[in-house]
Coordinates of C-alpha atoms in Angstrom, one line a residue:
X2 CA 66.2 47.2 109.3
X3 CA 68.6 47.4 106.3
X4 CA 68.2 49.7 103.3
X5 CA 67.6 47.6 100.2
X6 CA 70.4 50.1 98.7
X7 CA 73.6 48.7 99.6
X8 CA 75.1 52.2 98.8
X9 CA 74.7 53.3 102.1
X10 CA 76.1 49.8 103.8
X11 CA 79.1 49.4 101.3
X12 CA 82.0 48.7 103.2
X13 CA 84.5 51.6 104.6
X14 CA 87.4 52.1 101.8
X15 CA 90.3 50.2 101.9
X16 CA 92.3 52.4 103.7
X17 CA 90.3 51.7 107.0
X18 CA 91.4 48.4 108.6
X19 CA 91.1 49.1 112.5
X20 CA 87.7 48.4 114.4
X21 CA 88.5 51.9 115.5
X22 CA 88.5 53.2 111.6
X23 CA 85.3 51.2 110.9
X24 CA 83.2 52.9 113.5
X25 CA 84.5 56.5 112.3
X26 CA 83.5 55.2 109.0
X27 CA 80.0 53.9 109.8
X28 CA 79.1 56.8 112.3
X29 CA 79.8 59.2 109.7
X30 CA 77.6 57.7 107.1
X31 CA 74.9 56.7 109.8
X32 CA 74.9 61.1 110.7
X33 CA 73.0 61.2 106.8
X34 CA 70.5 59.0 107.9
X35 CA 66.7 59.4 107.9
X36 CA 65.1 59.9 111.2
X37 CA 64.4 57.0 113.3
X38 CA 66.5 54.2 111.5
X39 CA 67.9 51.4 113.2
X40 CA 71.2 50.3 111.2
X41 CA 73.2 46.8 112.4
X42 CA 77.3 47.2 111.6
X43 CA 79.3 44.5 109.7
X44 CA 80.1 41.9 112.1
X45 CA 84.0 42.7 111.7
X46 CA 82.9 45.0 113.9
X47 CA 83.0 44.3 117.5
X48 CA 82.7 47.2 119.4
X49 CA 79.3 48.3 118.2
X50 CA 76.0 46.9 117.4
X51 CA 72.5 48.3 116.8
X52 CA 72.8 52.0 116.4
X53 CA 69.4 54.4 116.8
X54 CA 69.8 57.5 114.9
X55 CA 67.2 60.5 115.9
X56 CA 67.0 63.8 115.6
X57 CA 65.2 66.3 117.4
X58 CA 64.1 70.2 116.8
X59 CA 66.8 72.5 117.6
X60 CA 69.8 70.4 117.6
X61 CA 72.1 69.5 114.1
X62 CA 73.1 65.8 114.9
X63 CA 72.0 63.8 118.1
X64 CA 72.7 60.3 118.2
X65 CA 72.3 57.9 121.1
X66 CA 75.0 55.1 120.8
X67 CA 74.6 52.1 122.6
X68 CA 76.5 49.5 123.3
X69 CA 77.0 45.9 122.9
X70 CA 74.6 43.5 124.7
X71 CA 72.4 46.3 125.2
X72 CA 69.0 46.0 123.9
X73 CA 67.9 48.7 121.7
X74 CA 64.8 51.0 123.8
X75 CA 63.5 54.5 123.8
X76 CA 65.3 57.6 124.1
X77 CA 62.6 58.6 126.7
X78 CA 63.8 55.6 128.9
X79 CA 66.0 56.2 131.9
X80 CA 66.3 52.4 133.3
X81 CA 69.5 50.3 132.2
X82 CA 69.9 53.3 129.5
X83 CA 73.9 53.1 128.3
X84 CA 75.9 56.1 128.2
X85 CA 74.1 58.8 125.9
X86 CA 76.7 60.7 123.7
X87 CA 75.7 64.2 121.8
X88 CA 77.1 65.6 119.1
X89 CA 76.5 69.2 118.7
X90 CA 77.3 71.9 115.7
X91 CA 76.2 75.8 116.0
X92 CA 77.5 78.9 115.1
X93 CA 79.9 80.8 117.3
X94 CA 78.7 82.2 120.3
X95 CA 78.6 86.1 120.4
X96 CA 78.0 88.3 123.2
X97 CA 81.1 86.4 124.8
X98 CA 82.4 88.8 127.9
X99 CA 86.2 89.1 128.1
X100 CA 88.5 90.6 130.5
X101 CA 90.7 92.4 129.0
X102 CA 94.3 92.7 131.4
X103 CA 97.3 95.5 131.7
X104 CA 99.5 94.5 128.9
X105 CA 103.3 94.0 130.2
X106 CA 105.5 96.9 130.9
X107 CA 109.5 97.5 130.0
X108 CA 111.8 96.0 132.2
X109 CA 112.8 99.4 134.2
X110 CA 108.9 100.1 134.6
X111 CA 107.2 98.1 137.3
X112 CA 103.6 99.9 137.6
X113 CA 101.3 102.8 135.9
X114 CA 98.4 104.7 137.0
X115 CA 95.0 104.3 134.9
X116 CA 93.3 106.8 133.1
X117 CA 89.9 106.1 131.5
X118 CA 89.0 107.3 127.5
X119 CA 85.9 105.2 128.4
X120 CA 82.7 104.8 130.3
X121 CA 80.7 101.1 131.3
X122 CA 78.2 100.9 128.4
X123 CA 80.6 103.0 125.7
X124 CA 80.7 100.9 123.0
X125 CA 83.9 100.7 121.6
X126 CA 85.7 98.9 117.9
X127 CA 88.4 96.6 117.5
X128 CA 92.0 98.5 118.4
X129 CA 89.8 101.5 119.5
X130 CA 92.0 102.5 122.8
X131 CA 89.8 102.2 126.0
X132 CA 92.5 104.1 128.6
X133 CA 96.1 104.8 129.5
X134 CA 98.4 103.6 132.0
X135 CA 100.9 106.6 132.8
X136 CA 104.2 105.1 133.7
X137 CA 107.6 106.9 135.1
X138 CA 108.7 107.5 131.2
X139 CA 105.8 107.1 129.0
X140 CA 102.3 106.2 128.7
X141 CA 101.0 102.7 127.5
X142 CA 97.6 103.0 125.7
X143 CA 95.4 99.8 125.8
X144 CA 93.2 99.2 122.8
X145 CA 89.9 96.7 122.8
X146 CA 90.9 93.6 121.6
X147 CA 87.5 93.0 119.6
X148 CA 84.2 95.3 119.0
X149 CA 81.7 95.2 121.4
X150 CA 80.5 96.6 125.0
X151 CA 82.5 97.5 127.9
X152 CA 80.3 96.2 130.8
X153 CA 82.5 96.8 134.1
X154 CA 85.8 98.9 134.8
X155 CA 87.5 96.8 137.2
X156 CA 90.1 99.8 138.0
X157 CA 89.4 102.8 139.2
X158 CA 90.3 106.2 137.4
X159 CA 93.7 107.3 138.9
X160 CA 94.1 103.6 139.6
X161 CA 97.8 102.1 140.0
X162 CA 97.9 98.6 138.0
X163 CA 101.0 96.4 137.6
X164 CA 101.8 93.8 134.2
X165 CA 98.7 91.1 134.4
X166 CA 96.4 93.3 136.5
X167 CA 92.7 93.0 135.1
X168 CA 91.1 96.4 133.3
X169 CA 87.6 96.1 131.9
X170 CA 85.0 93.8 131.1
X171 CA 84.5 93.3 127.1
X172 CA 80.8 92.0 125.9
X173 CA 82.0 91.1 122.3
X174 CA 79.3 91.5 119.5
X175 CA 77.1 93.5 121.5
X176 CA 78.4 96.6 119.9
X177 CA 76.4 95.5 116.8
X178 CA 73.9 94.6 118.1
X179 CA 73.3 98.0 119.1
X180 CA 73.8 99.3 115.7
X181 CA 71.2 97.5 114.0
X182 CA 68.2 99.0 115.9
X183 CA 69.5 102.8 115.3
X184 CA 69.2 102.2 111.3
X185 CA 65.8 100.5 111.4
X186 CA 64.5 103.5 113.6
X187 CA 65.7 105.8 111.1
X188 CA 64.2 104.0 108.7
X189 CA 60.7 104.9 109.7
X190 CA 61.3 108.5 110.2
X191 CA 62.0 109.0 106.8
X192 CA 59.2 107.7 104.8
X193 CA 56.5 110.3 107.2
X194 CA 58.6 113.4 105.1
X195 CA 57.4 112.7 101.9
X196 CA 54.0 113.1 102.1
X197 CA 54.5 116.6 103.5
X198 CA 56.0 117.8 100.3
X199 CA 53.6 116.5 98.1
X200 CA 51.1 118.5 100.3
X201 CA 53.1 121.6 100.2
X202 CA 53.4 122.2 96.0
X203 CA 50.1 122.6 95.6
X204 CA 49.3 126.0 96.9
X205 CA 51.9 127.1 94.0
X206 CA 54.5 130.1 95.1
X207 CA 51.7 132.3 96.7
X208 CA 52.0 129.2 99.4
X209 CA 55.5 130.2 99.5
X210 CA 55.0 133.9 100.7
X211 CA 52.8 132.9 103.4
X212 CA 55.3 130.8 104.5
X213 CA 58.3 133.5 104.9
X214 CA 56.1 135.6 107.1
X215 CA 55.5 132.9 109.8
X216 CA 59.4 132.9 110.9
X217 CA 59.4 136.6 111.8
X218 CA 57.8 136.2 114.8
X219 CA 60.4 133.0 115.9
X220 CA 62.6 136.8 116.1
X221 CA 60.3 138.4 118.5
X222 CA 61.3 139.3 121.4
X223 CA 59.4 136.6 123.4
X224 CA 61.6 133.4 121.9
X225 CA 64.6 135.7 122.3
X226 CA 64.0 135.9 126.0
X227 CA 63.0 132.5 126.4
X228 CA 66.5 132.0 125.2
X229 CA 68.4 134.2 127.6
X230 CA 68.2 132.0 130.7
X231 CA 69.8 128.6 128.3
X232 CA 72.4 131.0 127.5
X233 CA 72.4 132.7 131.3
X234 CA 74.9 130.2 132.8
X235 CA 77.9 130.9 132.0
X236 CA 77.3 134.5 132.1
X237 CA 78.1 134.7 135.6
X238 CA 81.6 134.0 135.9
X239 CA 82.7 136.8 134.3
X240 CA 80.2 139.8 136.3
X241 CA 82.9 139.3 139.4
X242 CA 85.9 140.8 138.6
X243 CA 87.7 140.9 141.3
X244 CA 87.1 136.6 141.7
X245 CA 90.4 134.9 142.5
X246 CA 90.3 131.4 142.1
X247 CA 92.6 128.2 142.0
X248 CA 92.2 125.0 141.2
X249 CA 94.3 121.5 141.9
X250 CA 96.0 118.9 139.3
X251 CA 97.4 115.7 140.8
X252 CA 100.7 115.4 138.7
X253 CA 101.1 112.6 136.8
X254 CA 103.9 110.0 136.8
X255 CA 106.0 111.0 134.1
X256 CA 105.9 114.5 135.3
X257 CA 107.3 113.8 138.9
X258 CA 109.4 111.4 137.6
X259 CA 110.8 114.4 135.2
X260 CA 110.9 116.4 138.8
X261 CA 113.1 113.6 140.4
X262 CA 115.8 113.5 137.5
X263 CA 116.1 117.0 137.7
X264 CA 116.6 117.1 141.1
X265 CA 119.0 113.6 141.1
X266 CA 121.2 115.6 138.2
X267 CA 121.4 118.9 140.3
X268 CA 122.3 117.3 143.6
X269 CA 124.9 114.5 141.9
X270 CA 126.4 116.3 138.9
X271 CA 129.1 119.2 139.4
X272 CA 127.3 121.2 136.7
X273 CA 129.2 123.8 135.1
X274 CA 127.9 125.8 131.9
X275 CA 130.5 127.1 128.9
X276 CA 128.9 129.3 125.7
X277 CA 129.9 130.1 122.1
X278 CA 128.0 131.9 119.5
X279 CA 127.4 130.3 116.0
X280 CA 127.3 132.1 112.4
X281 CA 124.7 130.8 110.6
X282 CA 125.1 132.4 107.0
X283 CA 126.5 129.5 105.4
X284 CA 124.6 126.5 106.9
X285 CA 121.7 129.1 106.2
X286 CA 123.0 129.5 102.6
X287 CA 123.3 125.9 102.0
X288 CA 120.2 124.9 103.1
X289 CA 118.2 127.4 101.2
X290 CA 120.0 125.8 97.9
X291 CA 119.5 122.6 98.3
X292 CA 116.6 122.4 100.9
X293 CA 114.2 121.7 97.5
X294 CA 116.1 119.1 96.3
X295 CA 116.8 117.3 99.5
X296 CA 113.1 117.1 99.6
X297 CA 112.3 115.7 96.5
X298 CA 115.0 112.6 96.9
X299 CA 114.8 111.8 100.8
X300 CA 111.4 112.9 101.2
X301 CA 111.9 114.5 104.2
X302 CA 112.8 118.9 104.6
X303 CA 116.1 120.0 105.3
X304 CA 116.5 121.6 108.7
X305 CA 119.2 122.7 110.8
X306 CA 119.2 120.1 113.8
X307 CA 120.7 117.8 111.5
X308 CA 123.5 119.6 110.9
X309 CA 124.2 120.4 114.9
X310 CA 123.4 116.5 115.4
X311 CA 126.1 115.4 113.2
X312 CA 128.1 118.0 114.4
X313 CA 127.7 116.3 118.2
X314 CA 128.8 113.3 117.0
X315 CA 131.9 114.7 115.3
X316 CA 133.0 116.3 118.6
X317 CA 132.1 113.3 120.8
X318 CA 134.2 110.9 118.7
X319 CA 137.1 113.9 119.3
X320 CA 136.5 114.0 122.6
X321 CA 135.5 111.2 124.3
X322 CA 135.0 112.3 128.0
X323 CA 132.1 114.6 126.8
X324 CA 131.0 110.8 125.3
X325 CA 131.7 109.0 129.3
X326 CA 130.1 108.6 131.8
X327 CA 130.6 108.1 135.8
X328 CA 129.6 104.7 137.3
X329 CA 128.9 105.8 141.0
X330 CA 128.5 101.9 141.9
X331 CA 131.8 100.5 141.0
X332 CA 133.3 104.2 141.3
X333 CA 134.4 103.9 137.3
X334 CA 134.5 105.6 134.3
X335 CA 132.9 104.1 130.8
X336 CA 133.5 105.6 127.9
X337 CA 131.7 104.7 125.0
X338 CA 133.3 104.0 121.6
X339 CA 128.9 104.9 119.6
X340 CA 127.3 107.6 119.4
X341 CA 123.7 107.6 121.0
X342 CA 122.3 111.4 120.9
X343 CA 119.0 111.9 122.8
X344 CA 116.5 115.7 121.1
X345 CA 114.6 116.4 123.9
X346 CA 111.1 116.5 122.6
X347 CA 108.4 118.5 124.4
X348 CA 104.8 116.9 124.8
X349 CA 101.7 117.8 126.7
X350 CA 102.6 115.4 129.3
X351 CA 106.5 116.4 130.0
X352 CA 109.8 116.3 128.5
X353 CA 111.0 113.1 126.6
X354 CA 114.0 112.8 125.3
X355 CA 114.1 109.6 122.3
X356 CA 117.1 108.7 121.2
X357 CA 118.7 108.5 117.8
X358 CA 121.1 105.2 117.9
X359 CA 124.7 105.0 116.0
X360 CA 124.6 108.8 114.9
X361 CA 128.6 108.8 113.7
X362 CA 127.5 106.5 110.8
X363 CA 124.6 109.0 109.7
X364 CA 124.3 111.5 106.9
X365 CA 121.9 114.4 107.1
X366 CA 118.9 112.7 105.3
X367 CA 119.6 109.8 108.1
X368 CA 119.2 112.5 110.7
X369 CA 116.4 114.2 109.5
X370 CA 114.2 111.1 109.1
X371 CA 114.7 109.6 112.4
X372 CA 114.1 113.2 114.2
X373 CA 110.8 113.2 112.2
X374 CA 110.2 109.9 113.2
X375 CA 111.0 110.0 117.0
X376 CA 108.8 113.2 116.6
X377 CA 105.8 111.6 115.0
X378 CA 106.0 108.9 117.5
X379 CA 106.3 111.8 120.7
X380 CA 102.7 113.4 119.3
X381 CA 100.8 110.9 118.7
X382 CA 101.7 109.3 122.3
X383 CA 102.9 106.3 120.3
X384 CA 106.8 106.5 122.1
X385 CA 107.8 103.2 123.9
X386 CA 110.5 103.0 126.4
X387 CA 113.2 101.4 124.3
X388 CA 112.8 104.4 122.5
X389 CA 114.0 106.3 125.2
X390 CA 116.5 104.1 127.1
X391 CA 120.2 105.0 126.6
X392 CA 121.3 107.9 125.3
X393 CA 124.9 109.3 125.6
X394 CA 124.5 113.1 124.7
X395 CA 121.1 115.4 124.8
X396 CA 120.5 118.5 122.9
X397 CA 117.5 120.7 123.4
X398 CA 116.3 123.0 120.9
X399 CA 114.8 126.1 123.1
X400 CA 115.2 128.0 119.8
X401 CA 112.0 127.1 118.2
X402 CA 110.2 128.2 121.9
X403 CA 111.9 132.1 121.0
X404 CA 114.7 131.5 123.4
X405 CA 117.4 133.4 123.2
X406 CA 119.7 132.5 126.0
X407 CA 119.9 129.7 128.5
X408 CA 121.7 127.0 130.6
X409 CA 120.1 123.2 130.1
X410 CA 120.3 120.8 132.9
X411 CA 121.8 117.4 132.4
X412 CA 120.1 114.3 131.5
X413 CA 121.4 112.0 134.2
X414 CA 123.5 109.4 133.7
X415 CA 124.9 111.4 130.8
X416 CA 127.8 114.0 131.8
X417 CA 126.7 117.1 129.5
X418 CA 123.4 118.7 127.3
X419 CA 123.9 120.8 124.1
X420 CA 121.6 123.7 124.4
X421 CA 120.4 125.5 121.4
X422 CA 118.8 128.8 121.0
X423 CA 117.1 131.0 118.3
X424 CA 118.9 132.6 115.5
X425 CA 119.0 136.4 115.4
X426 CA 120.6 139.2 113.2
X427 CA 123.1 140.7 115.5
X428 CA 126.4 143.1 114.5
X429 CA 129.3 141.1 114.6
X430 CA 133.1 141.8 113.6
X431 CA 134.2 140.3 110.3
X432 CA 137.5 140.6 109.0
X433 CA 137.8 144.4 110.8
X434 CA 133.8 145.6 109.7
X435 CA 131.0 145.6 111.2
X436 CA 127.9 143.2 109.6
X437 CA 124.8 141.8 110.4
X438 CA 124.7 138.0 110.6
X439 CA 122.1 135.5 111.6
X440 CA 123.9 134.5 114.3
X441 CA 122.6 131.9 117.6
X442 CA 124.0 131.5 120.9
X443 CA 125.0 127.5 122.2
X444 CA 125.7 126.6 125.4
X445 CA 126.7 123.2 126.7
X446 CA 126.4 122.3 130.4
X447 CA 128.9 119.4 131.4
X448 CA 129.8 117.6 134.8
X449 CA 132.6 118.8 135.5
X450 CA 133.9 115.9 137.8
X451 CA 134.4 113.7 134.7
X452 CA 134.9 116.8 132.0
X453 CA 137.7 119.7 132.4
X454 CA 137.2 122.8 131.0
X455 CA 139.8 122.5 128.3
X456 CA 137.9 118.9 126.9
X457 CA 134.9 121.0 127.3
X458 CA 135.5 124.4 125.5
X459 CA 137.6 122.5 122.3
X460 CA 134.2 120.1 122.1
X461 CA 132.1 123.1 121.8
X462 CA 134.5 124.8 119.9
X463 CA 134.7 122.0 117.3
X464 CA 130.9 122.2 117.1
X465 CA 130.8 126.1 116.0
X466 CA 133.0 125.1 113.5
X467 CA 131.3 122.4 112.1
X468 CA 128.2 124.2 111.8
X469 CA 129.6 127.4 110.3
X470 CA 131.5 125.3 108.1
X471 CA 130.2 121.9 107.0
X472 CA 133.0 121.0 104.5
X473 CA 135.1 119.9 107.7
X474 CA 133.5 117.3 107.9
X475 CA 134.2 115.9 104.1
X476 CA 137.7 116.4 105.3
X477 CA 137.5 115.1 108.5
X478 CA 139.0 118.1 110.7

């Protein structure tokens, strides 16, 4: 039956020429129809004929379509029923599980082992990191992709996982859902405290008094030994003195990958170990001058590894064996014409040395903010491995450890480590008298079957100057 309103039956704008267009057009206007209304097309239409819109409880549109040469019969009606087509809108579905896989590692790192921040059930927010996989050279964190409900742990603790490997199961949403109780329970435990004040003002302040003398006996030395035995626990490890106990870490992968290095560098390099000593007074000077307004234009303080890191770079580009390298596979040498320096950084976890790219083109304020960046990075756990891949020259600050004196170990492939040490007033001889001077020992450790001694003891050499004496390098000697 036709709607006396031809609104509803005008014709499809002109645009729509196709049989194809016309049904679009028609079906869209027939999904604003009352319940239960039988509409016939325009007979330029040849696909279609009688079309039975219904709706039913529950659903947003359902619409049986049926075909041509089909008579029109019940939706409850199985026999010689055309095909039925549904269409459906509702709102997204939450409480969706996810599985959430090991993101993908560096090229030189093929696995990791796991390490759980959470537990099944924890309910976790979007980005919130759920556990770390420990590689050979740093660790990978692995946030939640969305808020919600971590139902399963498909790895176990201590676990070894490769790129792709499934983590955890995500319920998504349910983390809300969860919320919303905790606020409605504390909703009724507030309103029951009111009425207990209003009950309390009106015995006026002699109420008060009797009050006051009720908590003295909370003192007494029944509730204090009803505490005892609560606090009784941990008492006991102390009474035996003479306990000796010991107890077993598992090392993780960065630290026995540290342990293999070290090893690699002492059984392939032909270490040797040369040492100067550094005045300090005018690098001290200067720094103290300026150190305020350095700060206020870089943003960033003023400290003294810059000045020894440009000072590397100065002596690498004089010398460029210190700058080599040995390739043990093609039985070559490579000498680089950059500067990559690598400040050895120490974390909870290990050593890591990041590396500060192009140093000969830096100026102090360069320097300082990428140390404080690559520092940043190294505490918070946030360093990735291209941060510390490459690397030409290492130099290790023992000095802010105390250290006085020491020989550093080379960080293999390179062919020799800077190693600084703390600054002390010693006696030295200056110009035929004796004064005291903040002065710090330096020693660098080279492999000596690339580096001689001479290239050696003029690189470090050219470093003490530098330092003592930074206009050398406005003049370029």
């Amino acid at each position: 039956k036709k709607k006396k309103s031809d609104s509803f039956l005008r014709r499809p704008p002109h645009g729509f020429r196709t049989p194809r267009s016309y049904c679009c057009c028609w079906f869209l206007r027939f999904l604003q129809a009352p319940v239960n209304d039988v509409f016939t097309l325009p007979g330029s239409v040849q696909d279609f004929r009688p079309l039975f819109v219904s709706r039913e409880p529950g659903w947003s549109v359902c619409c049986q379509i049926i075909h041509r040469k089909s008579q029109l019969c019940e939706s409850q009606s199985t026999a010689h029923t055309p095909q039925l087509q549904y269409f459906t809108t509702s709102a997204l579905h939450r409480n969706e599980v996810i599985v959430v896989k090991t993101p993908a590692f560096a090229e030189s790192v093929s696995e990791g082992d796991v390490r759980w921040e959470k537990a099944v059930g924890d309910t976790v927010a979007e980005d919130e990191v759920v556990c770390e996989i420990e590689t050979d050279k740093t660790s990978v964190q692995v946030p939640s992709p969305a808020a919600g409900v971590i139902e399963e742990l498909l790895v176990p603790d201590g676990g070894k996982v490769e790129g792709g490997t499934p983590l955890f199961k995500l319920k998504k949403g349910a983390g809300a859902a969860k919320a919303d109780p905790s606020p409605a329970a504390e909703a009724p435990a507030s309103p029951p405290e009111p009425p207990t004040p209003t009950a309390v003002p009106t015995p006026a302040p002699a109420a008060t008094a009797h009050v006051t003398p009720v908590s003295p006996p909370v003192a007494e030395a029944k509730p204090v030994a009803a505490v005892k035995p609560t606090a009784a626990p941990p008492a006991p490890a102390p009474q035996s003195a003479g306990h000796r106990g010991e107890s077993r870490v598992k090392m993780n992968r960065m630290r026995l990958r540290i342990a293999e290095r070290l090893k690699e560098a002492q059984n392939t390099c032909a270490m040797l170990t040369t040492f100067n000593e550094v005045d300090m007074s005018n690098i001290t000077e200067m720094r103290n001058l300026q150190k305020d307004a350095f700060l206020k234009k870089h943003n960033t303080k003023l400290g003294f590894m810059s000045a020894f890191v440009k000072a590397a770079a100065h002596a690498l580009v004089d010398q460029p064996a210190v700058n080599g390298v040995i390739d043990d596979t093609t039985k070559e040498i490579v000498y680089r014409d950059y500067v990559d320096i690598s400040v050895a950084v120490a974390t909870p976890k290990g050593l890591v040395v990041p590396v500060i790219r192009n140093v000969e083109a830096m100026n102090f304020a360069d320097i300082e903010k990428a140390i404080n960046a690559l520092g940043e990075k190294a505490r918070k756990n946030e360093l990735a491995v291209e941060d510390m891949d490459g690397g030409t020259f290492t130099i290790s600050n023992g000095g802010v450890f105390g250290s006085m004196f020491g020989t550093p170990i080379i960080n293999p492939p390179q062919s020799a480590i800077l190693g600084m040490h703390g600054i002390f007033d010693r006696p030295v001889a200056v110009q035929g008298k004796v004064e005291i001077r903040p002065m710090m020992y330096v020693a660098l450790t080279y492999d000596h079957r690339l580096v001689d001694g001479r290239e050696a003891v003029t690189f470090l050499r050219k470093i003490k100057s530098v330092v003592e004496d930074p206009r050398l390098l406005l003049l370029d000697m």
